[in-house]
Amino acid sequence: MSLKIENVTIYTGRGDKLTESAILIEKNKIVAVGEEAVHKQATTVIDGQGKTILPGFFDMHIHLGMDGVADPFAQISTDSQALSAYRHQANGKKQIKSGVTSVRNLGSKGHIDLAYRDAIEAGLVTGPTVYGSGQPIVMTGGHGYPLASEADGEDEIRKVARQTLKQGADVLKLMATGGVMTPGVDPGSPQLSENEMKAAVEEALHAGKTTASHAQGTIGIQNAVRAGITTIEHGIFLDDETIHLMIEYGTVLVPTLAAPYYIVQNADSGEIPPHAIKKAKYCYEAHKESFRKAVKAGVKIAAGTDAGTPFNLHGDFAKELELMHEGVMTVRAIITSATYDAAAVLNVQNETGSLEAGKVADFIILSEDPENSLSAFRSVETVYQGGVMVHVN
């Protein structure tokens, strides 16, 4: 059985845009895209006139165990493991509906994201492809400690890294600085040292895995980059020296612009902890400017929302893309950052992340072309995962 969708606009994820084109799917793989697909026969043919096809999105920074409530750490502290698992499943479904077919979950208490990933792979539940970190690794009392593994010194960090990899983590998450949501810590203050992070990076590399570092302050970002971290999360305070260092090391930025945006927008709700509001307001403009500077300098970007933080809901991936566009990224660059470049961060770009023959058939159909209207990112009509329609609006 084969499926061809024709008369469509296609963004391949590699920067190419094909008009009046087609895509041919057989089983769970893409057989042909573009002119070759136009001339091939198929068992089922769909006329997609006026529609646009993109690779399935990757959200490279989410928290499936957090719902976007005003105080997510309070929620985590009262959730049982069973309730958290149900929460992961409910939020995973919301991701699929928004066109996100793959997620990188960067922090779940009890490593529940890894169990959720395994349940999806075993066919017990449906959801996005999950690349999970399990519990993040933090210094004692460090940012995110309510859902993390606390460790101090290179030896302890190395042991916890090995334990996390033993649990099946796809990526190790480390906290290089303080953050907005944790009380009593400064987003600009360094936490794990360069050498501590380097120990974890070494363990990840030995296991063939990648790393991510929550890093908001300049010194902490530089420590993480020199330690060999794969991605910098947030990157709120980036100066020219730090940006050049990231380019030198090939470090990818996952900006999560939506996270402070939603805290600032909802500051008067009376629900968000006051310490988080104060810190988010302090960081907000610097974050946007750092992102603009990084894009203009040529830092590679992978899209991620930090979904689960206050009022930052799962299923609202489009908001991050809109904020990235405001921050000077072109529509095609945004699409690449949310597809092929994201897959490359996870070393799976040869299997997924773009619409090319031989790759897994994860793709979405939009009702319009995002280069004509940015609102197209909110008009996800159909989602295919592994060649199977998993959602239709």
Coordinates of N, CA and C in Angstrom, one line a residue, residues 136-219:
P136 N 17.2 15.8 35.8 CA 18.4 16.6 35.5 C 19.4 16.4 36.6
I137 N 20.6 16.8 36.3 CA 21.7 16.7 37.3 C 22.1 18.1 37.8
V138 N 22.0 18.4 39.1 CA 22.2 19.7 39.6 C 23.1 19.7 40.8
M139 N 23.7 20.8 41.2 CA 24.4 20.9 42.4 C 23.4 20.9 43.6
T140 N 23.8 20.6 44.8 CA 22.9 20.6 45.9 C 22.2 21.9 46.1
G141 N 20.9 21.9 46.0 CA 20.1 23.1 46.1 C 20.1 23.9 44.8
G142 N 20.6 23.3 43.7 CA 20.7 24.0 42.5 C 19.3 24.2 41.8
H143 N 19.3 24.9 40.7 CA 18.1 25.2 39.9 C 17.4 23.9 39.6
G144 N 16.1 23.8 39.9 CA 15.4 22.6 39.5 C 15.5 21.4 40.4
Y145 N 16.1 21.6 41.6 CA 16.3 20.5 42.5 C 15.1 19.7 42.9
P146 N 13.8 20.3 42.9 CA 12.7 19.5 43.2 C 12.4 18.3 42.3
L147 N 13.0 18.3 41.1 CA 12.8 17.2 40.2 C 14.1 16.6 39.7
A148 N 15.2 16.9 40.4 CA 16.5 16.6 39.9 C 17.3 15.6 40.8
S149 N 18.5 15.2 40.3 CA 19.5 14.4 41.1 C 20.6 15.4 41.5
E150 N 20.7 15.6 42.8 CA 21.7 16.5 43.3 C 23.1 15.8 43.5
A151 N 24.1 16.5 43.1 CA 25.5 16.0 43.2 C 26.5 17.1 43.2
D152 N 27.6 16.9 43.9 CA 28.7 17.9 44.0 C 30.0 17.3 43.7
G153 N 30.9 18.0 43.0 CA 32.2 17.5 42.7 C 32.2 16.6 41.5
E154 N 33.3 16.5 40.8 CA 33.4 15.7 39.6 C 33.1 14.3 39.8
D155 N 33.5 13.7 40.9 CA 33.3 12.2 41.1 C 31.8 11.9 41.3
E156 N 31.1 12.8 42.1 CA 29.7 12.6 42.3 C 28.9 12.8 41.0
I157 N 29.3 13.9 40.3 CA 28.6 14.1 39.0 C 28.8 13.0 38.1
R158 N 30.0 12.5 38.0 CA 30.2 11.3 37.1 C 29.4 10.1 37.5
K159 N 29.3 9.8 38.8 CA 28.5 8.7 39.2 C 27.0 8.9 38.9
V160 N 26.5 10.1 39.2 CA 25.1 10.3 38.9 C 24.8 10.3 37.4
A161 N 25.8 10.8 36.6 CA 25.6 10.7 35.1 C 25.5 9.2 34.7
R162 N 26.4 8.4 35.2 CA 26.3 7.0 34.9 C 25.0 6.3 35.3
Q163 N 24.6 6.7 36.5 CA 23.3 6.2 37.0 C 22.1 6.6 36.1
T164 N 22.2 7.9 35.7 CA 21.1 8.4 34.8 C 21.1 7.7 33.4
L165 N 22.3 7.4 32.9 CA 22.5 6.7 31.6 C 22.0 5.2 31.8
K166 N 22.3 4.7 33.0 CA 21.8 3.3 33.3 C 20.3 3.2 33.2
Q167 N 19.6 4.3 33.7 CA 18.2 4.3 33.6 C 17.6 4.4 32.2
G168 N 18.5 4.7 31.2 CA 18.2 4.8 29.8 C 18.0 6.1 29.2
A169 N 18.6 7.1 29.8 CA 18.5 8.5 29.3 C 19.1 8.6 27.9
D170 N 18.4 9.4 27.1 CA 18.9 9.7 25.7 C 19.9 10.9 25.7
V171 N 19.7 11.7 26.7 CA 20.4 13.0 26.8 C 20.6 13.3 28.3
L172 N 21.8 13.8 28.7 CA 22.0 14.3 30.1 C 21.7 15.8 30.2
K173 N 20.9 16.1 31.1 CA 20.6 17.6 31.4 C 21.3 18.0 32.6
L174 N 22.0 19.1 32.5 CA 22.8 19.7 33.6 C 22.5 21.1 33.8
M175 N 22.6 21.6 35.0 CA 22.3 23.0 35.3 C 23.6 23.8 35.5
A176 N 23.9 24.6 34.6 CA 25.1 25.5 34.6 C 24.9 26.7 35.4
T177 N 23.6 27.2 35.6 CA 23.3 28.4 36.3 C 22.1 28.3 37.1
G178 N 21.8 29.3 37.9 CA 20.5 29.4 38.5 C 19.4 29.6 37.5
G179 N 18.2 29.7 38.0 CA 17.1 29.9 37.0 C 15.9 30.7 37.6
V180 N 14.9 30.9 36.8 CA 13.8 31.8 37.2 C 12.8 31.1 38.2
M181 N 12.5 29.8 38.0 CA 11.5 29.2 38.8 C 11.9 28.8 40.2
T182 N 13.2 28.5 40.4 CA 13.7 28.0 41.7 C 13.9 29.2 42.7
P183 N 13.3 29.2 43.8 CA 13.5 30.3 44.8 C 14.9 30.2 45.3
G184 N 15.5 31.4 45.6 CA 16.7 31.6 46.2 C 18.0 31.4 45.3
V185 N 17.7 31.3 44.0 CA 18.9 31.2 43.1 C 18.8 32.3 42.1
D186 N 19.9 32.8 41.6 CA 20.0 33.9 40.6 C 20.3 33.3 39.2
P187 N 19.4 33.6 38.2 CA 19.6 33.1 36.9 C 21.0 33.4 36.3
G188 N 21.7 34.5 36.8 CA 23.0 34.8 36.3 C 24.1 34.2 37.0
S189 N 23.8 33.5 38.0 CA 24.9 32.9 38.9 C 25.3 31.5 38.4
P190 N 26.6 31.2 38.2 CA 27.1 29.9 37.9 C 26.8 28.9 39.0
Q191 N 26.5 27.7 38.5 CA 26.2 26.6 39.5 C 27.2 25.4 39.2
L192 N 26.8 24.4 38.5 CA 27.8 23.4 38.2 C 29.0 24.0 37.5
S193 N 30.2 23.6 37.8 CA 31.4 24.1 37.3 C 31.7 23.5 35.9
E194 N 32.7 24.1 35.2 CA 33.1 23.6 33.9 C 33.6 22.1 34.1
N195 N 34.4 21.9 35.1 CA 34.9 20.5 35.2 C 33.9 19.5 35.7
E196 N 32.9 19.9 36.5 CA 31.8 19.0 36.8 C 31.0 18.6 35.6
M197 N 30.7 19.6 34.8 CA 29.9 19.3 33.5 C 30.8 18.5 32.6
K198 N 32.0 18.8 32.5 CA 32.9 18.0 31.6 C 32.9 16.5 32.0
A199 N 32.8 16.2 33.3 CA 32.8 14.8 33.7 C 31.5 14.1 33.2
A200 N 30.4 14.8 33.2 CA 29.1 14.3 32.7 C 29.1 14.2 31.2
V201 N 29.7 15.2 30.5 CA 29.8 15.2 29.1 C 30.6 14.0 28.6
E202 N 31.7 13.7 29.3 CA 32.6 12.5 29.0 C 31.8 11.2 29.1
E203 N 31.0 11.1 30.1 CA 30.2 9.9 30.3 C 29.1 9.8 29.2
A204 N 28.5 10.9 28.8 CA 27.5 10.9 27.8 C 28.1 10.4 26.4
L205 N 29.3 11.0 26.2 CA 30.0 10.7 24.9 C 30.4 9.2 24.9
H206 N 30.9 8.7 26.0 CA 31.2 7.3 26.1 C 30.0 6.4 25.7
A207 N 28.8 6.8 26.1 CA 27.6 6.1 25.9 C 26.9 6.4 24.6
G208 N 27.5 7.3 23.8 CA 26.9 7.7 22.5 C 25.7 8.6 22.7
K209 N 25.7 9.4 23.8 CA 24.5 10.2 24.0 C 24.9 11.7 24.0
T210 N 23.9 12.6 24.0 CA 24.2 14.0 23.9 C 23.9 14.7 25.2
T211 N 24.1 16.0 25.3 CA 24.0 16.7 26.6 C 23.2 18.0 26.3
A212 N 22.6 18.5 27.4 CA 22.0 19.8 27.3 C 22.2 20.5 28.7
S213 N 22.4 21.8 28.6 CA 22.7 22.6 29.8 C 21.7 23.8 29.9
H214 N 20.9 23.8 31.0 CA 20.3 25.0 31.4 C 21.4 26.0 31.7
A215 N 21.4 27.1 31.0 CA 22.5 28.1 31.1 C 22.0 29.5 30.8
Q216 N 21.8 30.3 31.8 CA 21.2 31.6 31.6 C 22.3 32.8 31.7
G217 N 23.1 32.7 32.7 CA 24.1 33.7 32.9 C 25.4 33.5 32.1
T218 N 26.1 34.6 31.8 CA 27.2 34.5 30.8 C 28.3 33.6 31.2
I219 N 28.7 33.7 32.5 CA 29.8 32.8 32.9 C 29.5 31.3 32.9

